[in-house]
PDB file of C-alpha atoms in Angstrom:
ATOM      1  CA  UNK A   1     104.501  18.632  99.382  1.00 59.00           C
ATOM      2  CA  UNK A   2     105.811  21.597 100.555  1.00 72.00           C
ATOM      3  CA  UNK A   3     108.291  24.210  99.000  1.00 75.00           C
ATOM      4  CA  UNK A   4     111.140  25.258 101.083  1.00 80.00           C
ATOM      5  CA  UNK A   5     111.758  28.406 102.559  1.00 86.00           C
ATOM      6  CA  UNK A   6     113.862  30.742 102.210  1.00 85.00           C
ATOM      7  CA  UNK A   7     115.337  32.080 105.435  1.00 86.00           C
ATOM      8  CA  UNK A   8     118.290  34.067 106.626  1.00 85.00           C
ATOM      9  CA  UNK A   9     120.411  33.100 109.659  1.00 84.00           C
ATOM     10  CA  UNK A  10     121.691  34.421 112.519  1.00 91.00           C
ATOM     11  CA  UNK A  11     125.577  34.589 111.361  1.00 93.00           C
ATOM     12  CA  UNK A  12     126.908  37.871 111.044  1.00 95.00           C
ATOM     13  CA  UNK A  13     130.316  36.863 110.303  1.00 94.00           C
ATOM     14  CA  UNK A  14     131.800  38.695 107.262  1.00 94.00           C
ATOM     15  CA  UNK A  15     129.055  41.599 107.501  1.00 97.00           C
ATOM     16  CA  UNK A  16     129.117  45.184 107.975  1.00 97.00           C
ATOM     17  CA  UNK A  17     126.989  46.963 109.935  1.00 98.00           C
ATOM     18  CA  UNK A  18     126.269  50.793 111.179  1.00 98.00           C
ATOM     19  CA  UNK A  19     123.863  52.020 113.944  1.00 98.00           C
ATOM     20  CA  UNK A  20     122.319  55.117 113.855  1.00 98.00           C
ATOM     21  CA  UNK A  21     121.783  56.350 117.414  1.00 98.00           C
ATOM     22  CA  UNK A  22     120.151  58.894 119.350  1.00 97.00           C
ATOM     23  CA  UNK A  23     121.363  61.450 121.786  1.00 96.00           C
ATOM     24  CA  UNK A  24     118.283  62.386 123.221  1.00 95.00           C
ATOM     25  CA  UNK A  25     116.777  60.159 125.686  1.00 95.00           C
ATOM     26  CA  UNK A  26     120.885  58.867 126.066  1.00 95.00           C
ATOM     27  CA  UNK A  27     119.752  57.144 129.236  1.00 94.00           C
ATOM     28  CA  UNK A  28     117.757  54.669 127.189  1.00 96.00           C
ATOM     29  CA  UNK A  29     119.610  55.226 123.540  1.00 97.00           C
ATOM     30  CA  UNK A  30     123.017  54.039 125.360  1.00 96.00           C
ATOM     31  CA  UNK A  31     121.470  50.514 127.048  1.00 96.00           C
ATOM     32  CA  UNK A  32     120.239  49.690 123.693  1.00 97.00           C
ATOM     33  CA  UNK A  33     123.386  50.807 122.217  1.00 98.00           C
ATOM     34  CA  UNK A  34     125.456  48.698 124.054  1.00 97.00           C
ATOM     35  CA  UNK A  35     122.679  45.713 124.307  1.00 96.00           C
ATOM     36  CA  UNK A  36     122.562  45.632 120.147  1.00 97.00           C
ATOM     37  CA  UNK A  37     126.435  45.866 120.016  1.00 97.00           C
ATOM     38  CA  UNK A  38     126.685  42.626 122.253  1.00 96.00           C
ATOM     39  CA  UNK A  39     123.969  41.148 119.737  1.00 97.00           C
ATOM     40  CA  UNK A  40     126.076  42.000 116.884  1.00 98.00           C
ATOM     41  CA  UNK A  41     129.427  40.619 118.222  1.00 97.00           C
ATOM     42  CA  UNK A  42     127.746  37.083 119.682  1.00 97.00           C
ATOM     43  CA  UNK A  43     126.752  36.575 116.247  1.00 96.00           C
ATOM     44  CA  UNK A  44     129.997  36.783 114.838  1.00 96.00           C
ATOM     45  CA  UNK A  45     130.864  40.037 113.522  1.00 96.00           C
ATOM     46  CA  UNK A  46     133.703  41.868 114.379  1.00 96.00           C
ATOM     47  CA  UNK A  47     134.097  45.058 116.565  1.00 95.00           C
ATOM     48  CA  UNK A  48     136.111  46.788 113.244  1.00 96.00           C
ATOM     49  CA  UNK A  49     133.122  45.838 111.152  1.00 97.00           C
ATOM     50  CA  UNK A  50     130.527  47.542 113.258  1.00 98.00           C
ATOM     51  CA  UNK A  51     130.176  51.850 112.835  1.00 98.00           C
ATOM     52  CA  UNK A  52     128.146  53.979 115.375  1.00 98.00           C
ATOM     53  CA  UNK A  53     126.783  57.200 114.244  1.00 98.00           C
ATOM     54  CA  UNK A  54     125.357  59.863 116.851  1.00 98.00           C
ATOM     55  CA  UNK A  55     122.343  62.099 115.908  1.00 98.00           C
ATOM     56  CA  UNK A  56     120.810  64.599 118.286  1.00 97.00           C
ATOM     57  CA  UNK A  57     117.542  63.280 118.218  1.00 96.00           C
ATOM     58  CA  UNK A  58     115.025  60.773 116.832  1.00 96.00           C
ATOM     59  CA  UNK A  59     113.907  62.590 113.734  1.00 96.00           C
ATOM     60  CA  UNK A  60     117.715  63.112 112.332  1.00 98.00           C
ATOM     61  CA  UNK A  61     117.757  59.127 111.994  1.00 98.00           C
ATOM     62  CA  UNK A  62     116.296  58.484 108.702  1.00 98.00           C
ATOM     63  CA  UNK A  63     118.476  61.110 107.334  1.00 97.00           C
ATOM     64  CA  UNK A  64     121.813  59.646 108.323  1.00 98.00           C
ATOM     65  CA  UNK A  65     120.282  56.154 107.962  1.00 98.00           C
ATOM     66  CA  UNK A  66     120.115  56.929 104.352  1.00 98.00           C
ATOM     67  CA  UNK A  67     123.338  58.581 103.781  1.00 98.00           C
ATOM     68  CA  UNK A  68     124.836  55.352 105.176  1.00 98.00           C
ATOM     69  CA  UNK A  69     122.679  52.754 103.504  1.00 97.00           C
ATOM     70  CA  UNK A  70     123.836  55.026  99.928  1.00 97.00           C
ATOM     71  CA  UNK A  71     127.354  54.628 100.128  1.00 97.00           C
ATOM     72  CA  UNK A  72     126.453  50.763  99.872  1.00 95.00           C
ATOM     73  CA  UNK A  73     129.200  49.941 102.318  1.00 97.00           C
ATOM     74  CA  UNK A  74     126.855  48.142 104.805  1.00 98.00           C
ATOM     75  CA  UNK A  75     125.114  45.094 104.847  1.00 97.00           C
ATOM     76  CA  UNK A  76     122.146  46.303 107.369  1.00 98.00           C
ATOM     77  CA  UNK A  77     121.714  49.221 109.686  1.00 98.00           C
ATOM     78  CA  UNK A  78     120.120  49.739 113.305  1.00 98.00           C
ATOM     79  CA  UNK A  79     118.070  52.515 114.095  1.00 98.00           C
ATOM     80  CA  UNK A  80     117.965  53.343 117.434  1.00 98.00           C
ATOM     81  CA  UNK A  81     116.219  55.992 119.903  1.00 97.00           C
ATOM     82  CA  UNK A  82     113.901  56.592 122.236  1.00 97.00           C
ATOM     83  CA  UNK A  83     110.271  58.963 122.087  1.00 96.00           C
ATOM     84  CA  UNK A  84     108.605  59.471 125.186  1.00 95.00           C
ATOM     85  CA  UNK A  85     105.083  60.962 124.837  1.00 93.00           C
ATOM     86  CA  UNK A  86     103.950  64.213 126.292  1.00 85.00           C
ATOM     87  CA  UNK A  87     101.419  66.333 126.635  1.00 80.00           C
ATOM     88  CA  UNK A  88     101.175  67.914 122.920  1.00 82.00           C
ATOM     89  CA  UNK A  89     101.314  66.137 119.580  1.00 86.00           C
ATOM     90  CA  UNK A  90     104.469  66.304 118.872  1.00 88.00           C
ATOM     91  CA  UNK A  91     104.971  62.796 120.274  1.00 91.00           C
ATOM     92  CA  UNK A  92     102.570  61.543 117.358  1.00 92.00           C
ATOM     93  CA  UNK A  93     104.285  63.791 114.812  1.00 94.00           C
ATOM     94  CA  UNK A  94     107.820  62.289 115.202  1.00 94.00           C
ATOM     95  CA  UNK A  95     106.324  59.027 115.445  1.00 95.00           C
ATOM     96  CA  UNK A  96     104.995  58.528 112.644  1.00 96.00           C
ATOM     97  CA  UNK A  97     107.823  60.460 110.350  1.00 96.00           C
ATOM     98  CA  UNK A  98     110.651  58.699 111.978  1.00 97.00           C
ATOM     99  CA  UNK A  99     108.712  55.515 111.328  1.00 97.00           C
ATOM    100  CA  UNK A 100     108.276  56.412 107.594  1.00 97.00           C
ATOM    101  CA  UNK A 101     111.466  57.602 107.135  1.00 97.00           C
ATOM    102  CA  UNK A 102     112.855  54.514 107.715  1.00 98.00           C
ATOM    103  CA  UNK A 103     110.860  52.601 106.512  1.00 97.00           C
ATOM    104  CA  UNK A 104     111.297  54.317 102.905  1.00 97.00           C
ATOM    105  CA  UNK A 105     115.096  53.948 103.286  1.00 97.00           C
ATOM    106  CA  UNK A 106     114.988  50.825 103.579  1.00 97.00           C
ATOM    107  CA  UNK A 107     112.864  50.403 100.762  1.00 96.00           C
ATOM    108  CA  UNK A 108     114.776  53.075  98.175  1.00 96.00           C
ATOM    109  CA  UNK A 109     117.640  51.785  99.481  1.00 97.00           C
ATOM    110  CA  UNK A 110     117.363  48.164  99.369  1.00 96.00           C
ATOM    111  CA  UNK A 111     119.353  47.988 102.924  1.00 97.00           C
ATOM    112  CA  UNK A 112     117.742  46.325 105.701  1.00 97.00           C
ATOM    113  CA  UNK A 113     117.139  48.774 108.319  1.00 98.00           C
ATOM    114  CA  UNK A 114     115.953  47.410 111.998  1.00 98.00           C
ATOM    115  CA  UNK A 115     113.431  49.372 113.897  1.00 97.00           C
ATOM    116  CA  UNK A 116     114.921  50.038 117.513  1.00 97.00           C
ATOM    117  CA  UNK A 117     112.981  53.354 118.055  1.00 97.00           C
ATOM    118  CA  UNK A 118     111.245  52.893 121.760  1.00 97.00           C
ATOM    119  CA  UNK A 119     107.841  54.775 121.277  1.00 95.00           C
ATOM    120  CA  UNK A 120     107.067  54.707 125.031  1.00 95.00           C
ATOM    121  CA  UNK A 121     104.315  56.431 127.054  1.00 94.00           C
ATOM    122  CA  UNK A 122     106.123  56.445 129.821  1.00 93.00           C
ATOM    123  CA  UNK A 123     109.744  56.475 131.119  1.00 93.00           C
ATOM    124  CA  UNK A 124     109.322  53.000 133.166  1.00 93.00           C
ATOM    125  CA  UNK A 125     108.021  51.543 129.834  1.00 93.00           C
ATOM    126  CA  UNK A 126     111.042  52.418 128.068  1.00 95.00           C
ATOM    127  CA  UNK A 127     113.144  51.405 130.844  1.00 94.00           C
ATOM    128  CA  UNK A 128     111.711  47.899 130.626  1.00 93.00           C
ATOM    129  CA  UNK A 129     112.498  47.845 127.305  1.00 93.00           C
ATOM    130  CA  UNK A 130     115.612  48.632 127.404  1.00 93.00           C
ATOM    131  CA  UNK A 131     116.929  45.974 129.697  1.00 84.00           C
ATOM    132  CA  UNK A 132     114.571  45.097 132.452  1.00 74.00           C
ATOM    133  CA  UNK A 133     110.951  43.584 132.535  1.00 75.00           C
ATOM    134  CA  UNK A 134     110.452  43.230 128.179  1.00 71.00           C
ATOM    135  CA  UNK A 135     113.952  42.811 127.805  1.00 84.00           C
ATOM    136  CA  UNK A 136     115.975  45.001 125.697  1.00 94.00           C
ATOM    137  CA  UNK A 137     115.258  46.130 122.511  1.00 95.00           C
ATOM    138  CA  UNK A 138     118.484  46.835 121.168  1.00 96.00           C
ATOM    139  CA  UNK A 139     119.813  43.636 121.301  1.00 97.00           C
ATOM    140  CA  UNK A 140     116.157  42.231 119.168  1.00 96.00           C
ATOM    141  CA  UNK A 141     117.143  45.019 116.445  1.00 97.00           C
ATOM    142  CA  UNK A 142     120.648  43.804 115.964  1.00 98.00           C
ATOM    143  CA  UNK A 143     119.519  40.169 115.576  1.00 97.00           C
ATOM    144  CA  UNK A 144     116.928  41.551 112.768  1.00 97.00           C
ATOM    145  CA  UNK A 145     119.646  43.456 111.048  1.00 98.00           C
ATOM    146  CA  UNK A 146     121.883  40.077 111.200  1.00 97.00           C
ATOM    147  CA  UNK A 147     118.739  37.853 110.076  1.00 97.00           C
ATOM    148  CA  UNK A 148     117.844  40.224 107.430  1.00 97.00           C
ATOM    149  CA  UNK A 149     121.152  40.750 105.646  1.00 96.00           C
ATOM    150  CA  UNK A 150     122.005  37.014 105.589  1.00 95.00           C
ATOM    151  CA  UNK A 151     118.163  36.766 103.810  1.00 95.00           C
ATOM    152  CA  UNK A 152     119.060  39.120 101.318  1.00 93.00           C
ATOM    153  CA  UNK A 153     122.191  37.460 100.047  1.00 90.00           C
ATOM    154  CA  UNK A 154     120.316  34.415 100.259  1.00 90.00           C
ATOM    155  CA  UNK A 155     117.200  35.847  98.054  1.00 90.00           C
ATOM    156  CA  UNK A 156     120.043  37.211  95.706  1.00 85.00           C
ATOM    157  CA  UNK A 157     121.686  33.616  94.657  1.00 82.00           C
ATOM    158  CA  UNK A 158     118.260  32.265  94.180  1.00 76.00           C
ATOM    159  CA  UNK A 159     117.260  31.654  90.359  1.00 72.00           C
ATOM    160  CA  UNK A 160     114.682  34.370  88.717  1.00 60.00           C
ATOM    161  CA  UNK A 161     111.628  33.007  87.950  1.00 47.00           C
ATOM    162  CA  UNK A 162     111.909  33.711  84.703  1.00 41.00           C
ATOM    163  CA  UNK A 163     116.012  31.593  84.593  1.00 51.00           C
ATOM    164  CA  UNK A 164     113.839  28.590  86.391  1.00 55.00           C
ATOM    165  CA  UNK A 165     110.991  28.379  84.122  1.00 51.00           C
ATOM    166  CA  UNK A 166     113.262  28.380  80.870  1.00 48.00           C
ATOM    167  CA  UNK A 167     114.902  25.280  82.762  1.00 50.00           C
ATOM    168  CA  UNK A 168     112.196  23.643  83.455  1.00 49.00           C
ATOM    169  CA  UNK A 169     111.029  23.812  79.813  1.00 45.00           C
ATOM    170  CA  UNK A 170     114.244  22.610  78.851  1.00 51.00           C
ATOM    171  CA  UNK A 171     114.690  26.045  76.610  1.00 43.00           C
ATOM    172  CA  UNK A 172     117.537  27.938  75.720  1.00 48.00           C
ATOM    173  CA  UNK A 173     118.565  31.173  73.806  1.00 43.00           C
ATOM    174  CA  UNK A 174     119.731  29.484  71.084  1.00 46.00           C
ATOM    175  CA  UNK A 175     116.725  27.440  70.583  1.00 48.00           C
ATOM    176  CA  UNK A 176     114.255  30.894  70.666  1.00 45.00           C
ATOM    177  CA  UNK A 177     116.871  32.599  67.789  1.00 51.00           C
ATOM    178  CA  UNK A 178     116.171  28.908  65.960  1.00 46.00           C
ATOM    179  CA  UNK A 179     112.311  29.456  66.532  1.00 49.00           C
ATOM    180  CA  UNK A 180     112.528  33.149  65.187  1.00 50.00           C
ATOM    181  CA  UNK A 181     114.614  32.312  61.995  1.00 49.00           C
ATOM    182  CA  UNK A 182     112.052  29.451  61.517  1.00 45.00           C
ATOM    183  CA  UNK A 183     109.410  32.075  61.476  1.00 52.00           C
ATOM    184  CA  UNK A 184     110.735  34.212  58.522  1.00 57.00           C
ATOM    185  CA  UNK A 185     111.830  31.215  56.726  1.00 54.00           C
ATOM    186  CA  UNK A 186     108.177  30.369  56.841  1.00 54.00           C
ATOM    187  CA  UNK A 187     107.278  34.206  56.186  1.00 58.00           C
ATOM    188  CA  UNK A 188     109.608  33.961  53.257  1.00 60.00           C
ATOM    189  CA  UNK A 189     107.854  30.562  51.176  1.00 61.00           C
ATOM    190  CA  UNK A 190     104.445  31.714  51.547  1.00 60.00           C
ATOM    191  CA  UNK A 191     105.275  35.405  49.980  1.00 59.00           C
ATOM    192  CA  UNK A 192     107.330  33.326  47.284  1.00 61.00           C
ATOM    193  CA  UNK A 193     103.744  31.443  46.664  1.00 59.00           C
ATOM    194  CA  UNK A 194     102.037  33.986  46.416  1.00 58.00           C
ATOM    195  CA  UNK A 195     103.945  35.915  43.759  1.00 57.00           C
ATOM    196  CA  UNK A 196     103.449  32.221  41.391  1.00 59.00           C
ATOM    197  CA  UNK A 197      99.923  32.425  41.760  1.00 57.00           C
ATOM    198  CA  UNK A 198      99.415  36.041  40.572  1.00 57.00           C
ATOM    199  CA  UNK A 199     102.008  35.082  37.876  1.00 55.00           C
ATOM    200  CA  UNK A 200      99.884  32.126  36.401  1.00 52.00           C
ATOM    201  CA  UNK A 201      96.567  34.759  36.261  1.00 53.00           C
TER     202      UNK A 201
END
């Protein structure tokens, strides 16, 4: 037999939502702008519920992501931009911090943040990921950010481990305090006994 799972869905109704997106590279940032807007709204959220914040480039995003996700008015954000690679290492510098960055927001922060950073080698790669060929990544982020929000609220009503095993037992707090005033009633004869016993010597 097999336990459930616990998933989220795909119903963003109720939910609020910010997107943290990129000027640079605008002719990619704004077709995955719009594309994870559309994803938002087909799921059910509403156009008031959804906030777009401009940075000028990629590496700016974990900062405002995590001025956003701290005011704890959001459900999820989208992080979106686009890094081209060139013909220094910059390309692999931003990478990676922009991919940390995140990443530890979302952790520190307990918001879900969805990855929509393009990390192309070329332009036509990042074109075809932004609406052509590979489809568009925009609108994949915003379904993550919808999926991911509804599993959190879902993880939150589930019972602790701790609240499930106490059920299971059949225990209660009342019946530990019992246990413990047992204990030094127990505690309480035997030091009694003992006190006879050196008495009688």
């Amino acid at each position: 037999m097999t336990t459930p799972a616990v998933e989220g869905s795909l119903d963003a109704s109720g939910k609020r939502f910010a997107i943290v997106v990129s000027r640079f590279n605008s002719f990619i940032t704004e077709r995955l702008l719009l594309s994870a807007c559309d994803g938002l709204i087909r799921t059910g959220a509403s156009r008031q519920d959804i906030d777009i914040v401009r940075v000028p480039g990629a590496f700016e995003i974990p900062s405002a992501a995590r001025t956003l996700a701290s005011t704890g008015k959001y459900d999820a954000l989208i992080c979106i931009g686009c890094l081209l690679r060139g013909d220094t290492a910059h390309y692999d510098v931003i990478v990676n911090e922009v991919t940390r960055g995140i990443g530890q927001s979302a952790q520190e922060t307990g918001v879900p943040h969805a990855f929509g950073v393009l990390t192309c080698d070329t332009l036509g790669q990042a074109i075809d990921r932004a609406g052509l060929k590979m489809g568009n990544k925009g609108f994949e982020a915003a379904l993550a950010a919808v999926e991911m929000a509804s599993l959190k609220k879902a993880i939150s009503r589930q019972p602790s481990a701790f609240s499930k095993g106490k059920a299971d037992l059949g225990l209660r707090t009342s019946d530990l305090g019992t246990d413990h005033s047992f204990a030094r009633m127990k505690k309480s004869r035997t030091t009694q006994r003992t006190k006879r016993s050196r008495r009688k010597r």
